[in-house]
Amino acid sequence: MTGLSRPEPGWNIRPFRVGDAPAARRLIEAVWHEHFHHHPDPFVRDFIYSTLSDVDGALTAYGDRSLFLCAVAESGIVGTGAIRCLDDQNCEMVRMFVASAHRGRGIGQAIADQLIGFARTVGYERIRLSSNNALVASHRLYERMGFQPTPPWDPGGDDYSRYYVLRISD
């Protein structure tokens, strides 16, 4: 993906690079902490810490037919998002996080737009995603983009998350 997205001055979107993992991980942990630090359920509170190995190894984890993007401002990485391959027809949008100080600037939308464009270009038919029930602003974004609610693919997943699918094939 060669194009940069710059809907507003001060940031751009680019593919994940060697050395981005520590900053991307800090961003993801900070956003999770912001929303779930005081959550009464330890599963929700600590969930993110058990699932970040893909960021630490992103250059291999997001290889063939996958893409990890970073939104970068002067202060560093301020947003992330990725498409990961599930099978020939399906992919999953994951790691959609934007730093609180940078929300409302179109960064999440721009990352999602580029990820959907990538998924379409490489021939996927559907994009799925899950989002914690508490992240209502994210749900609104996904629904505006055409994602439709779908049954959970994780056993018991609807206890914590909403599940969506976007059909992108013609």
XYZ file of C-alpha atoms in Angstrom, residues 6-166:
161
model
C -3.974 12.856 5.174
C -7.528 14.168 5.624
C -6.313 16.660 8.239
C -2.854 18.242 8.641
C -0.599 16.803 11.291
C -0.876 13.052 10.721
C -0.662 10.390 8.047
C -1.277 6.681 7.683
C 1.428 4.267 6.676
C 2.164 0.547 6.856
C 3.681 -0.844 10.059
C 7.493 -0.691 10.021
C 10.328 -2.439 11.774
C 10.596 -0.813 15.198
C 6.912 0.237 15.463
C 5.903 -2.580 17.834
C 6.777 -0.899 21.167
C 4.924 2.339 20.313
C 1.941 0.503 18.787
C 1.714 -1.721 21.843
C 1.881 1.282 24.212
C -0.946 2.966 22.286
C -3.150 -0.141 22.344
C -2.501 -0.720 26.051
C -3.196 2.949 26.860
C -6.537 2.967 25.020
C -7.553 -0.325 26.645
C -6.515 0.995 30.058
C -8.538 4.183 29.446
C -11.713 2.204 28.847
C -11.303 -0.872 31.017
C -8.867 -0.183 33.880
C -11.714 -0.136 36.404
C -13.860 -2.813 34.775
C -15.207 -5.182 37.459
C -14.525 -8.304 35.391
C -10.816 -9.228 35.368
C -11.279 -11.056 32.040
C -12.214 -7.764 30.348
C -9.736 -5.665 32.335
C -6.752 -7.871 31.449
C -7.848 -9.239 28.066
C -5.600 -7.022 25.963
C -2.421 -8.039 27.767
C -2.880 -11.669 26.760
C -3.467 -10.900 23.073
C -0.712 -8.525 21.979
C 1.840 -11.016 20.658
C 0.600 -10.265 17.129
C 1.766 -6.653 17.526
C 5.183 -7.699 18.827
C 5.583 -9.939 15.776
C 3.524 -7.876 13.329
C 5.937 -8.142 10.431
C 5.351 -11.902 10.344
C 1.874 -12.106 11.930
C 0.466 -9.705 9.325
C 2.120 -11.132 6.254
C 0.402 -12.651 3.240
C -2.932 -10.947 2.365
C -2.776 -8.992 5.626
C -1.938 -5.400 6.455
C -1.121 -3.500 9.655
C -1.404 0.302 9.459
C -0.211 3.042 11.780
C -1.474 6.611 11.962
C 1.512 8.770 12.776
C 1.685 12.349 14.055
C 4.605 14.364 15.383
C 4.037 12.732 18.763
C 4.435 9.259 17.270
C 1.927 6.492 16.586
C -1.575 7.785 17.369
C -3.694 5.091 15.713
C -3.530 1.507 14.531
C -5.622 -0.944 12.555
C -5.071 -4.185 10.729
C -6.577 -6.736 8.377
C -5.627 -10.329 9.019
C -6.375 -13.275 6.769
C -8.832 -15.902 7.985
C -9.226 -17.862 4.739
C -9.507 -17.217 0.994
C -12.798 -15.303 1.278
C -12.710 -13.858 4.805
C -10.549 -11.502 6.781
C -10.824 -9.766 10.126
C -10.337 -6.101 10.994
C -8.377 -5.946 14.243
C -6.271 -3.592 16.349
C -8.443 -0.530 15.666
C -7.244 1.958 18.282
C -6.877 5.757 18.255
C -5.263 7.780 21.051
C -7.793 9.825 23.011
C -6.098 13.147 22.162
C -6.478 12.395 18.442
C -10.063 11.163 18.268
C -12.656 13.062 16.268
C -10.179 13.899 13.491
C -11.148 11.124 11.096
C -8.168 8.902 11.900
C -10.224 5.793 12.708
C -12.350 6.283 9.593
C -9.265 6.789 7.411
C -7.575 3.653 8.763
C -10.766 1.619 8.273
C -11.239 2.988 4.730
C -7.709 1.965 3.748
C -8.124 -1.469 5.335
C -11.416 -2.072 3.509
C -9.822 -0.938 0.247
C -6.926 -3.315 0.813
C -9.282 -6.219 1.618
C -11.260 -5.546 -1.556
C -8.091 -5.290 -3.674
C -6.697 -8.630 -2.500
C -10.019 -10.362 -3.175
C -11.715 -10.929 0.159
C -15.503 -11.234 0.143
C -16.182 -10.411 3.803
C -14.559 -8.534 6.662
C -15.533 -9.447 10.186
C -14.737 -7.631 13.407
C -15.594 -7.738 17.078
C -15.723 -4.748 19.392
C -16.181 -4.591 23.141
C -19.742 -3.681 24.156
C -18.515 -0.529 25.912
C -16.998 1.034 22.766
C -20.202 2.640 21.499
C -18.461 5.282 19.361
C -16.626 2.502 17.520
C -19.908 0.682 16.913
C -21.384 3.829 15.366
C -18.384 4.146 13.050
C -18.595 0.528 11.912
C -22.347 0.747 11.338
C -21.958 3.982 9.323
C -19.420 2.149 7.176
C -21.935 -0.601 6.407
C -20.923 -3.305 8.880
C -23.922 -5.408 9.902
C -24.424 -7.187 13.246
C -23.755 -10.922 13.059
C -23.820 -13.790 15.556
C -20.644 -14.201 17.634
C -17.950 -16.569 16.396
C -16.386 -16.846 19.870
C -18.263 -19.074 22.340
C -19.882 -16.733 24.880
C -18.452 -13.750 23.009
C -21.669 -11.771 23.129
C -21.154 -11.413 26.898
C -18.411 -8.871 26.153
C -18.498 -7.903 22.502
C -20.532 -6.981 19.470
C -19.813 -8.823 16.250
C -20.050 -7.363 12.761
C -19.543 -8.369 9.143
C -19.098 -6.286 5.988
